[in-house]
Short mmCIF file of C-alpha atoms in Angstrom, two decimals:
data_model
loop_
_atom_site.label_atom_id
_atom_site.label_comp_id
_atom_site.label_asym_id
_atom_site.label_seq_id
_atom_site.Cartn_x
_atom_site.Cartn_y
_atom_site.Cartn_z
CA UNK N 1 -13.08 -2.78 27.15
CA UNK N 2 -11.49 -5.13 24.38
CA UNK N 3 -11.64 -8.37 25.81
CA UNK N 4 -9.15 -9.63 23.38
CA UNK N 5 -7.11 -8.43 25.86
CA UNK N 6 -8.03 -11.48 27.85
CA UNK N 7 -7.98 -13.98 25.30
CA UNK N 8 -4.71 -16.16 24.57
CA UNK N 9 -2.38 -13.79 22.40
CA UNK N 10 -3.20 -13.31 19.08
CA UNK N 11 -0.24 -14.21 16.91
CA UNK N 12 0.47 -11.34 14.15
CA UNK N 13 2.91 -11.78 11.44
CA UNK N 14 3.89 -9.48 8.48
CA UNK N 15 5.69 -10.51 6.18
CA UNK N 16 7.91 -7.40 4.12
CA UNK N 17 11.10 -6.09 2.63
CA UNK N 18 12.27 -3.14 4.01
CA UNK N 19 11.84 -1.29 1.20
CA UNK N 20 8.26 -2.41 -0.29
CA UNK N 21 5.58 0.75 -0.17
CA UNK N 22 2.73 -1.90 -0.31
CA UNK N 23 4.01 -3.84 2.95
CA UNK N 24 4.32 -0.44 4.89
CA UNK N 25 1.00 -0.13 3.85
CA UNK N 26 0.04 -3.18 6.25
CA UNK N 27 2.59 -1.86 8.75
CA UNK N 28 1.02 1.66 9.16
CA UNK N 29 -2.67 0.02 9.35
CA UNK N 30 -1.99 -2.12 12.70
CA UNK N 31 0.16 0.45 14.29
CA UNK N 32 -2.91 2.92 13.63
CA UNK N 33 -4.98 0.18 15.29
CA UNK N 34 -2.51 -0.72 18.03
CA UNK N 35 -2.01 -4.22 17.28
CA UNK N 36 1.09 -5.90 18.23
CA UNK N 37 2.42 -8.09 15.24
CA UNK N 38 5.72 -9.38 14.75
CA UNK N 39 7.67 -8.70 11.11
CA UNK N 40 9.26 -11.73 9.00
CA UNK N 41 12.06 -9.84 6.77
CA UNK N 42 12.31 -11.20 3.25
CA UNK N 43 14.81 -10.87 1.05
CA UNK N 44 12.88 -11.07 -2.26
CA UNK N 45 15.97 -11.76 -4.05
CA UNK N 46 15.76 -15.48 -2.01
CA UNK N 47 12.50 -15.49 -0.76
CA UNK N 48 12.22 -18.27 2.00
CA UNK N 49 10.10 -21.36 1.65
CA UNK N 50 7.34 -20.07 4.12
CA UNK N 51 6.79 -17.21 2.62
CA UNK N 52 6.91 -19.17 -0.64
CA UNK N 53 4.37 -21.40 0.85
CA UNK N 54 1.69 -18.28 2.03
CA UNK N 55 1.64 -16.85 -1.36
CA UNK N 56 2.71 -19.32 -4.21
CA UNK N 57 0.29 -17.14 -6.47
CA UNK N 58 2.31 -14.59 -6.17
CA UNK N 59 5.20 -15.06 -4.24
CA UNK N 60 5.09 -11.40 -2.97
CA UNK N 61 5.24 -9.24 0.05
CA UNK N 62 3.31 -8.37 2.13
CA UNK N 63 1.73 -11.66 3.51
CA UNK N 64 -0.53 -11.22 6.79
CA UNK N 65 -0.71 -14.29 8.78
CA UNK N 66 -3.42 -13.98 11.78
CA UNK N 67 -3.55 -16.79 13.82
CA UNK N 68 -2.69 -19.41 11.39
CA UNK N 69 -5.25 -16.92 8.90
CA UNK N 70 -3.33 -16.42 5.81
CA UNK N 71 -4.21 -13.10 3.56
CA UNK N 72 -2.38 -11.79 0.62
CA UNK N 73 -2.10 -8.50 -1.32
CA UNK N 74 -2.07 -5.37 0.44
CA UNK N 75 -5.39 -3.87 -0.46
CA UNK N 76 -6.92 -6.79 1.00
CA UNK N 77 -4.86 -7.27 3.94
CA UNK N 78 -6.13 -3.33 4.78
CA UNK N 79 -9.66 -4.67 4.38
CA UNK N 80 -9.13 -7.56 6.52
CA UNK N 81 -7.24 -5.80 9.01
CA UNK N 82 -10.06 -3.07 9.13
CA UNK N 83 -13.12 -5.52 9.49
CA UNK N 84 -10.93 -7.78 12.27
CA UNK N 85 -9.56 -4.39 14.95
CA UNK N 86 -12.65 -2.30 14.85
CA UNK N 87 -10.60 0.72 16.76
CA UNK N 88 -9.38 4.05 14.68
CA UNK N 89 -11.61 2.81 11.18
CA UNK N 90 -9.84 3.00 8.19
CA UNK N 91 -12.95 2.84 5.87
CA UNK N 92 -16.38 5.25 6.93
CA UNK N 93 -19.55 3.01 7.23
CA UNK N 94 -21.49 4.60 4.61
CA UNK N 95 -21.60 2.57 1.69
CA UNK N 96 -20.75 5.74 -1.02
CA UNK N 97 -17.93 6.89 0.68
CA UNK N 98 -16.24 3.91 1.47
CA UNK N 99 -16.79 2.78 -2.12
CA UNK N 100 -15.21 5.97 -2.52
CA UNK N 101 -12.24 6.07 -0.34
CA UNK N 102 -11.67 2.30 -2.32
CA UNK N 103 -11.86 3.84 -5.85
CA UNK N 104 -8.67 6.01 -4.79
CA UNK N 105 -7.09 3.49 -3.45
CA UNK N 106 -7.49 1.49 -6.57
CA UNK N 107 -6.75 4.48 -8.68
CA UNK N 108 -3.74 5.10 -6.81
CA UNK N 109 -2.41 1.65 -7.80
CA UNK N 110 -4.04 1.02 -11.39
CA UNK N 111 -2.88 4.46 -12.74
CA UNK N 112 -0.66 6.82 -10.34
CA UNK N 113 1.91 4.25 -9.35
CA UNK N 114 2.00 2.93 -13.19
CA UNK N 115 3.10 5.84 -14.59
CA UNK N 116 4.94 7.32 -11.72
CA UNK N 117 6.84 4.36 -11.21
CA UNK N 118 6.94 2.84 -14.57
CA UNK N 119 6.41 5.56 -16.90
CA UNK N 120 8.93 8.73 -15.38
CA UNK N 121 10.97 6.58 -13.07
CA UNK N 122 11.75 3.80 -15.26
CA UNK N 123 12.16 5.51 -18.39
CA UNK N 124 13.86 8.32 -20.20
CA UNK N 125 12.86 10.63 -23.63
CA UNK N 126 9.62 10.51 -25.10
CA UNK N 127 8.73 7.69 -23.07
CA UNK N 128 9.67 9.54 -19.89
CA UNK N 129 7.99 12.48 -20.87
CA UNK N 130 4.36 10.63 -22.32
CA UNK N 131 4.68 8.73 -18.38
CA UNK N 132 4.88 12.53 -17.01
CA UNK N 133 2.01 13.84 -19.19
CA UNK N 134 -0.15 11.08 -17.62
CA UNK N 135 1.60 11.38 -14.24
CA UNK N 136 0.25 15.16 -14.35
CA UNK N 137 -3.34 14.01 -15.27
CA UNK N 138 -3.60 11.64 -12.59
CA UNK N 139 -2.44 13.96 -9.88
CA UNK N 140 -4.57 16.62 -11.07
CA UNK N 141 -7.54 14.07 -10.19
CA UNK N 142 -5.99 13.44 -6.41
CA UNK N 143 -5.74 17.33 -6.25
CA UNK N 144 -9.54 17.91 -6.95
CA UNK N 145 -10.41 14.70 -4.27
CA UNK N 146 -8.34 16.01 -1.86
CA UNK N 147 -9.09 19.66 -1.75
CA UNK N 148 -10.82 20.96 1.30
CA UNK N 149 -10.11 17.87 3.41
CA UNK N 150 -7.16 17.01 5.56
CA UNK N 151 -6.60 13.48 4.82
CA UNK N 152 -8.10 11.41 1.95
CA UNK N 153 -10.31 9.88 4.79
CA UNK N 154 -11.28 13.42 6.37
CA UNK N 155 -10.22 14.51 9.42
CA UNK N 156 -8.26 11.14 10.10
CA UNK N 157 -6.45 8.72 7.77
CA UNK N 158 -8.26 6.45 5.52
CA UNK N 159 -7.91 3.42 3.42
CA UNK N 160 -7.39 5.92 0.70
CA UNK N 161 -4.56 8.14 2.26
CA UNK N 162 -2.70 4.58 3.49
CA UNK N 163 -2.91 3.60 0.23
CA UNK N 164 -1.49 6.88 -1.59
CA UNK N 165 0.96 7.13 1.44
CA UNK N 166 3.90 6.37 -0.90
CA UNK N 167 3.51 9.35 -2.73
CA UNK N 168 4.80 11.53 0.89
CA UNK N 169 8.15 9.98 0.94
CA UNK N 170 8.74 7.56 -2.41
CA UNK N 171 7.80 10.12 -4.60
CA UNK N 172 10.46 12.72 -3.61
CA UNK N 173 13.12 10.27 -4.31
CA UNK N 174 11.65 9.43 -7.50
CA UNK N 175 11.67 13.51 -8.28
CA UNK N 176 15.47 13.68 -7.20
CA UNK N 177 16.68 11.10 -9.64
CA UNK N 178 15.05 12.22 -12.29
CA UNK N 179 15.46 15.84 -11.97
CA UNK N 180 11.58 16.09 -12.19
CA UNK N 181 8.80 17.70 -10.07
CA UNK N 182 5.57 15.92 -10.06
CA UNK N 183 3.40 17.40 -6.85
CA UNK N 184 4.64 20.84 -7.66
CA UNK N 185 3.20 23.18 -4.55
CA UNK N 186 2.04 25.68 -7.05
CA UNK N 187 -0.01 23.06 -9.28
CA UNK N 188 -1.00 20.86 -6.93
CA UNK N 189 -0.99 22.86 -3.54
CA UNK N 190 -3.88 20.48 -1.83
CA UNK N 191 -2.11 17.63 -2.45
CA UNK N 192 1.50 19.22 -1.22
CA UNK N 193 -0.69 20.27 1.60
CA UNK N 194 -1.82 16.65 2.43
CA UNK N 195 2.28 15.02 1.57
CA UNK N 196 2.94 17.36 4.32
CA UNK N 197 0.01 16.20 6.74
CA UNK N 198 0.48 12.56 5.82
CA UNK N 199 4.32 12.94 6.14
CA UNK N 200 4.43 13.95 9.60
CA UNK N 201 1.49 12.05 10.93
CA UNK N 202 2.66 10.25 14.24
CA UNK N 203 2.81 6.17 13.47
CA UNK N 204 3.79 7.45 10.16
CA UNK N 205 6.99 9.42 10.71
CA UNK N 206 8.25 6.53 12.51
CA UNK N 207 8.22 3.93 10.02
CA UNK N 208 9.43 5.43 6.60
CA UNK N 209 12.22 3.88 5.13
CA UNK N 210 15.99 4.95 4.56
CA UNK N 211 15.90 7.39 2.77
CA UNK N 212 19.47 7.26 0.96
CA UNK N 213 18.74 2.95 0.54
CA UNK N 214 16.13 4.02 -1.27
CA UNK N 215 17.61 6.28 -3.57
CA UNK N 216 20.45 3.74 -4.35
CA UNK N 217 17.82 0.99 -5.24
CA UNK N 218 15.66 3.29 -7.19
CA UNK N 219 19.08 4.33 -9.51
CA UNK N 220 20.08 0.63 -9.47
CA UNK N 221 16.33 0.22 -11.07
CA UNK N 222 16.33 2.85 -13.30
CA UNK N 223 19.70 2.32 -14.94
CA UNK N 224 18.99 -1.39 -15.02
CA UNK N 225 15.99 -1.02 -16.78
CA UNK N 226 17.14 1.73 -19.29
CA UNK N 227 20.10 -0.91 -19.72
CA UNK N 228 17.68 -3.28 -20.55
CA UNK N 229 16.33 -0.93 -23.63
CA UNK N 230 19.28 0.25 -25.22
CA UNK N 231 20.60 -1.69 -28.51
CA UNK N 232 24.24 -3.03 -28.34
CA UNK E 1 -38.33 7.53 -1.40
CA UNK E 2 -37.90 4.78 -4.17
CA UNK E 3 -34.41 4.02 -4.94
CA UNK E 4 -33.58 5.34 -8.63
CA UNK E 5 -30.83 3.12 -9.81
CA UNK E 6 -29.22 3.12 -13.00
CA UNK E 7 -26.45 1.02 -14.53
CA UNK E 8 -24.28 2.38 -17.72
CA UNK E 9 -23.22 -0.18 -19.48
CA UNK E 10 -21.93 -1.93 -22.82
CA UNK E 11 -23.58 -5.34 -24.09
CA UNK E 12 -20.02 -7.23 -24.56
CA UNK E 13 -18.42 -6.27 -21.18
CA UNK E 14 -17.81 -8.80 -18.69
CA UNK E 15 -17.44 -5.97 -16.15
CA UNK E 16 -20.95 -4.70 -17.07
CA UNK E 17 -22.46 -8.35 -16.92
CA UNK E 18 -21.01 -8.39 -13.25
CA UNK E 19 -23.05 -5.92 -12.15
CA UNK E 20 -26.08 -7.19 -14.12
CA UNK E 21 -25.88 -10.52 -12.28
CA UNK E 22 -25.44 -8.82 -8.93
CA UNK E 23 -28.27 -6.29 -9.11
CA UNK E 24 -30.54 -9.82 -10.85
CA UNK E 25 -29.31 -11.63 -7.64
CA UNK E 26 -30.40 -9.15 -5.23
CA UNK E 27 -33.81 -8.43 -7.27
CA UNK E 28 -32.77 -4.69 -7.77
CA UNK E 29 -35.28 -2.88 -9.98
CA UNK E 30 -32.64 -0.38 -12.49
CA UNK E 31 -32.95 1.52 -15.42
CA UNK E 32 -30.29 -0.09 -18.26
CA UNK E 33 -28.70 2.35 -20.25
CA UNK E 34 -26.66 1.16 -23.31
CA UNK E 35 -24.04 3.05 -24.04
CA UNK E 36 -22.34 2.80 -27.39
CA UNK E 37 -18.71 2.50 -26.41
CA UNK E 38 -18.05 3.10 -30.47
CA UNK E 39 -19.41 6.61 -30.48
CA UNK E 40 -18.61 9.76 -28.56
CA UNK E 41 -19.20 9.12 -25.34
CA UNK E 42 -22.37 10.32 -23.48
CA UNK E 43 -22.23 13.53 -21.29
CA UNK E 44 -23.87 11.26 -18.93
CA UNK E 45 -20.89 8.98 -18.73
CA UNK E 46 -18.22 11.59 -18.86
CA UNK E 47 -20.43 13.45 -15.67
CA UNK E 48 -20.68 10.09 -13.57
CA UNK E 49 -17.23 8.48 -14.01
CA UNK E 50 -14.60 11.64 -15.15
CA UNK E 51 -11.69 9.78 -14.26
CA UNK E 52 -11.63 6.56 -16.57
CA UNK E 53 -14.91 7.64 -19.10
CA UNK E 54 -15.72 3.72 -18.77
CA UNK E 55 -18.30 1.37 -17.94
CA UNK E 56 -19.95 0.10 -15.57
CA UNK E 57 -20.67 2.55 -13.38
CA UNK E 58 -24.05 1.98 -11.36
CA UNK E 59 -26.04 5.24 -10.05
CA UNK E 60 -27.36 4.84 -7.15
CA UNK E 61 -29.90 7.74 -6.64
CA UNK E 62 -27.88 10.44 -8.40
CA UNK E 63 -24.56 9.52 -7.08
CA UNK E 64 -22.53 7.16 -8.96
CA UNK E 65 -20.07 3.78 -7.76
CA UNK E 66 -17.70 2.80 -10.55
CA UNK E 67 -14.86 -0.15 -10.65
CA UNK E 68 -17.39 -3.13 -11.17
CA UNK E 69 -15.54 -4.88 -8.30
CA UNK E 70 -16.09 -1.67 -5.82
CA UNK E 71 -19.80 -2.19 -7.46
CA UNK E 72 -20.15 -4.91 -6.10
CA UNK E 73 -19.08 -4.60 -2.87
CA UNK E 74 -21.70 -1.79 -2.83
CA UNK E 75 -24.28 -3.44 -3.87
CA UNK E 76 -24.07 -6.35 -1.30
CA UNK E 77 -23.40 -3.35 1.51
CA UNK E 78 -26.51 -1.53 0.48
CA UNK E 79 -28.76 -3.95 -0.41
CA UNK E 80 -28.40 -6.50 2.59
CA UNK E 81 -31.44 -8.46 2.93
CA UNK E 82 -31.13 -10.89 -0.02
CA UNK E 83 -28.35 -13.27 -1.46
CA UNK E 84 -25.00 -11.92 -0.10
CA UNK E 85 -22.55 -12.15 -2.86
CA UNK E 86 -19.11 -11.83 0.42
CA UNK E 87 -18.97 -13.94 3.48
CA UNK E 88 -19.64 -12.22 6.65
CA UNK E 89 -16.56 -13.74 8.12
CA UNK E 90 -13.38 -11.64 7.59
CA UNK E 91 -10.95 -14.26 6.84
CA UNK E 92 -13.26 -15.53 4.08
CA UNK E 93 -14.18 -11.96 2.69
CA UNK E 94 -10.59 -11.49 2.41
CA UNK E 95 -9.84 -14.87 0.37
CA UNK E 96 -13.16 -13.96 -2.01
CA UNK E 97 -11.35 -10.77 -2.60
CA UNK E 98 -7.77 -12.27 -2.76
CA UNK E 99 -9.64 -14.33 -5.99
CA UNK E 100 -11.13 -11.61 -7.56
CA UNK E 101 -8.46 -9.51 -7.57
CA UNK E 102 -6.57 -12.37 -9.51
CA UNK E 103 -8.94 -12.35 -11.69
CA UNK E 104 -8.95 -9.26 -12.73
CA UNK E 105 -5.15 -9.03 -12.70
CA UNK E 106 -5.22 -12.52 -14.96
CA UNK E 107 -8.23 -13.36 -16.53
CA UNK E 108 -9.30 -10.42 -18.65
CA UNK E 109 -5.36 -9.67 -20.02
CA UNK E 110 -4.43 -13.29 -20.91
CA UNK E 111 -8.11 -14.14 -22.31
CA UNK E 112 -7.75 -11.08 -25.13
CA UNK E 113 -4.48 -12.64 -25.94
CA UNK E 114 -6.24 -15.59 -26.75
CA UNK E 115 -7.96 -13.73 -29.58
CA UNK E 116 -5.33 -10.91 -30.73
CA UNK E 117 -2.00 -12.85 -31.03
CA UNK E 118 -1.25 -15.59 -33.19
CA UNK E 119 1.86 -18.27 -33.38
CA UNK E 120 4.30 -18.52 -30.40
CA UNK E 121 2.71 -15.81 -28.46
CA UNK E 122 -0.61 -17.36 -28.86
CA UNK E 123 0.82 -20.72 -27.28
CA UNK E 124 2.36 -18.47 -24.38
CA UNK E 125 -0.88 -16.87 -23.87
CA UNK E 126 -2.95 -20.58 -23.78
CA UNK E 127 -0.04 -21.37 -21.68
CA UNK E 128 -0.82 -18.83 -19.23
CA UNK E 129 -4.23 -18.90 -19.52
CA UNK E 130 -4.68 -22.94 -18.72
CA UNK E 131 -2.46 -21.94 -15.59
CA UNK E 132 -5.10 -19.69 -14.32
CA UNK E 133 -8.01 -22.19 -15.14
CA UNK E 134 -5.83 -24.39 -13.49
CA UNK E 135 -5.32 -22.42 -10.31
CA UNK E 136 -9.21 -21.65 -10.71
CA UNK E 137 -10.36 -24.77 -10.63
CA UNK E 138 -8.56 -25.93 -7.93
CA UNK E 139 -9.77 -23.17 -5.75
CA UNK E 140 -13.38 -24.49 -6.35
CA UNK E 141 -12.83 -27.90 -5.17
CA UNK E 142 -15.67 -30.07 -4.85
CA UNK E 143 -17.44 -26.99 -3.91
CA UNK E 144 -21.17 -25.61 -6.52
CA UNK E 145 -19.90 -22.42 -6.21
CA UNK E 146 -16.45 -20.57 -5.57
CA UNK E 147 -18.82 -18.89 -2.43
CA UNK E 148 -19.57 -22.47 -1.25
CA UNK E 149 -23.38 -23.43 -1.36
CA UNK E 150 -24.74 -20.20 -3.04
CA UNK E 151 -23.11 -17.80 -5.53
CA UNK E 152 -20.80 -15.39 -5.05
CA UNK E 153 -18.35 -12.60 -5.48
CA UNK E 154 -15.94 -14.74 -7.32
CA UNK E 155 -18.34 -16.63 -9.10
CA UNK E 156 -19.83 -13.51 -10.13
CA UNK E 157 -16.26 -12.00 -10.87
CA UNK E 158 -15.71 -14.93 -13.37
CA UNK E 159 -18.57 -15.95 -15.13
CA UNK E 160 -18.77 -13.13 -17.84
CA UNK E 161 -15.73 -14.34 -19.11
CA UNK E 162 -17.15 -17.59 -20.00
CA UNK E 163 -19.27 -16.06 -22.94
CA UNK E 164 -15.67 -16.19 -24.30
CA UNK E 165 -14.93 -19.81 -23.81
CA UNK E 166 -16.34 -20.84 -26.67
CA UNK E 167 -14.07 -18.43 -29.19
CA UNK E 168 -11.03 -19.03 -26.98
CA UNK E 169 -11.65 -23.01 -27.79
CA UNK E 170 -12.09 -22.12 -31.25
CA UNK E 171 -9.29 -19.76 -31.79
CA UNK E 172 -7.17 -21.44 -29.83
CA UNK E 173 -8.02 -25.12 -30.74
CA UNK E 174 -8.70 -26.87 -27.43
CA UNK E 175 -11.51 -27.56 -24.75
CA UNK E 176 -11.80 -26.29 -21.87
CA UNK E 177 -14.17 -29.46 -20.78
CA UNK E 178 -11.57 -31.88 -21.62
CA UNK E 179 -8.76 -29.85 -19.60
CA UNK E 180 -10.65 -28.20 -16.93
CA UNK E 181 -14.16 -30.16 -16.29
CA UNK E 182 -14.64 -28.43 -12.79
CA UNK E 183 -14.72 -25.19 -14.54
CA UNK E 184 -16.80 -26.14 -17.63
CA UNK E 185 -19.38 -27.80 -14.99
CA UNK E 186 -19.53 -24.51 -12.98
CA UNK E 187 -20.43 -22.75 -15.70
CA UNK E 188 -23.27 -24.78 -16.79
CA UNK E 189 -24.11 -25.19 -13.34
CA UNK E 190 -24.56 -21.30 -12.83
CA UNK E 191 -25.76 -20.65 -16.31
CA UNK E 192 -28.93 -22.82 -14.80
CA UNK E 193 -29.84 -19.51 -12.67
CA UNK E 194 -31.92 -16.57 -14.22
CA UNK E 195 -29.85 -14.06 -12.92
CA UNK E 196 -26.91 -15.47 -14.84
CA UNK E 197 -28.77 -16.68 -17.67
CA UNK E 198 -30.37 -13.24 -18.16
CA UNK E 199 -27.02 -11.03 -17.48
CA UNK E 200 -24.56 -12.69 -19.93
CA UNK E 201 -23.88 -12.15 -23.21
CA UNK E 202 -24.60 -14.84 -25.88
CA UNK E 203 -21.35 -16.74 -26.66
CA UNK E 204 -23.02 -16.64 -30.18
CA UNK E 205 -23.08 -13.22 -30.34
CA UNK E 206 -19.64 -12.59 -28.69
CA UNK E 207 -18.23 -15.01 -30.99
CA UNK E 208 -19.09 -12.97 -34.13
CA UNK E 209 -18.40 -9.67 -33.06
CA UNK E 210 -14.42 -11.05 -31.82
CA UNK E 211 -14.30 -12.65 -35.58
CA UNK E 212 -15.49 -9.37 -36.88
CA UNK E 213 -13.13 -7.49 -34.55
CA UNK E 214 -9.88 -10.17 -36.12
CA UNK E 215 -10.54 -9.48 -39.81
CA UNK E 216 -9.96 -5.64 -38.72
CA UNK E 217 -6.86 -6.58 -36.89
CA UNK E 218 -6.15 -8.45 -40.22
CA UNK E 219 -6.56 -11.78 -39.07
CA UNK E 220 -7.63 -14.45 -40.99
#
């Protein structure tokens, strides 16, 4: 029986943007976990003084705020959240495979989202095509974890798949507006597999967001930044 | 069955020294393997961490942990008994981590700068790098350590880059003692411990391989 139940109300706050992969990241964890939390929209183009105030490191979403507990960046807030609502584990108790399941999740950020994001999204040419090579190289490493399993985490979602989660929805915007595949089914068929599985997991399904916002804010970045490069 | 643990490693790398300090603090018995980042790498790296070919990586009878950070969250999980480097609360595990992962993000990028770039982007890179010190040293407080009382993650996150101090000041022509005294006091305050003392580099011996490393780059 969780007595917390029976305690005063715990008071749990996200702070996100509707479109941010890294605060859906937070979102996904306590709806796994059942835990009732309220969401503070930001609008990171005028980001209001609390937030401002949570995070003046950064000054980013997502911000978890806990009962007056303050945590920031979303690989933490998963940890925190994990330790804090014991139900439906996000990380396995042996020490190898969580250490594991957290090199993934770091790998996912350090060196899939860089080149995904930065290198094919962002850019065009050479560049384009050098953030594709790597793009490739890093997949093929998620392809090899992944094979055999259902999720990152096993049979149930992890740290690791929460973490990657972006790639099941952002990714095929990314591939429309280029007019490149990156998890082709043929080349990567574990890790279409898994998209698939992840995709459609309930909690997940529920939350992604719009779909055609997204690919008008990912063209608005792209052309922005290409804009940015080209000499007048 | 003994543990078999083995670190791969590279003298100047303030990753590496992480791990050394961790593994002194907790009185781990390893096996310290050198590997010569300036050769072909070793089969034995390339087997134990495929993905990034890099150091550290600790093995831990047969199977490896790399990511020095993810190292040392392992090491603290596995061996429990002595000197935790996190708190057992979560809030504070989470702001240890919250540190640390600034550090990382910060430290390391801006403190090369400090040595590779010269003129107006070496005053943006002081510039950035007295605004982490700053943030730094305000964290620690009036506090030893960043973990409070006893030595921790972050303080074991941030020490190897220390051995640097001393060519930053040089390079860079200012002191971190006169700007940030908190910081410079932690250091000296922590180099006081074995495990420290014993797991850092020399700033002697840093110092003259970055000079080396400049004349290359065609510096000076």
């Amino acid at each position: 029986m969780d007595e917390r139940k029976y305690n005063m109300a715990e008071e749990v706050k996200v702070f996100s943007t509707w479109a941010s992969p890294f605060a859906l990241r937070v979102i996904w964890a306590l709806k796994l976990k059942g835990v009732e939390f309220d969401t503070v929209h930001e609008d990171l183009i005028n980001k209001s003084p609390l937030l401002l105030q949570y995070n003046p490191i950064h000054k980013k979403v997502p911000v978890l705020v806990h009962d007056g507990k303050v945590i920031c960046e979303s690989l933490v807030i998963l940890e925190y959240i994990d330790e804090t609502w014991k139900q439906n584990p996000l990380l396995p108790e042996d020490p190898h495979q969580k250490a594991n399941a957290r090199f993934w999740a770091k790998f996912g950020d350090d060196k899939v989202m860089q080149s995904i994001g930065g290198g094919v999204l962002l850019k065009e040419g050479k560049e384009q095509e050098e953030g594709f090579a790597a793009s490739m190289e890093h997949l093929k490493y998620l392809e090899d974890e992944i094979r055999g399993k259902k999720f990152f985490g096993g049979e149930t979602i992890g740290l690791a798949d929460i973490a990657l989660g972006w790639l099941a929805h952002y990714l095929d915007i990314v591939e429309e507006i280029v007019g490149l595949r990156l998890i082709d089914q043929e080349k990567f068929p574990s890790l279409a597999a898994w998209k698939q599985e992840f995709a459609n997991a309930p909690i997940i399904r529920e939350n992604w967001p719009d779909r055609d916002k997204l690919v008008t804010k990912y063209v608005a970045m792209r052309e922005a930044n290409l804009g940015k490069g080209t000499p007048k | 069955m003994a543990d078999e643990v083995t670190l791969l490693d590279y003298w100047l790398s303030p990753f590496g020294m992480r791990v050394k300090i961790a593994l002194a603090e907790k009185e781990v018995k390893y096996e310290y393997s050198e590997q010569n980042l300036m050769n072909r790498k070793s089969d034995l790296l390339l087997k134990m961490n495929p993905v990034y070919k890099k150091i550290p990586v600790l093995v831990h009878n047969g199977k490896p942990v790399c990511e020095s950070l993810i190292i040392l969250q392992y090491i603290d999980a596995v061996w429990k008994g002595k000197a935790p480097l996190l708190p057992s609360d979560p809030y504070e595990r989470a702001q240890s981590m919250f540190w640390a992962d600034f550090i990382d993000r910060k430290v390391h990028d801006i403190s090369k700068k400090l040595w590779t770039t010269k003129g107006e982007e070496l005053e943006a890179a002081k510039k950035d790098f007295f605004e982490c010190l700053e943030l730094l040293e305000r964290e620690l407080g009036e506090k030893p350590y960043f973990g409070g009382e006893a030595l921790g993650y972050v303080d074991i996150a941030l020490l190897p880059f220390s051995c640097g101090f001393y060519t930053y000041e040089t390079i860079g022509d200012f002191s971190i003692e006169a700007q940030f005294p908190k910081i410079r006091a932690w250091v000296d305050r922590c180099l006081k411990k074995e495990s420290v003392a014993k797991s850092l580099a020399e700033p002697a011996k840093v110092h003259g391989f970055i000079l080396e490393t400049r004349k290359g780059l065609g510096f000076d």
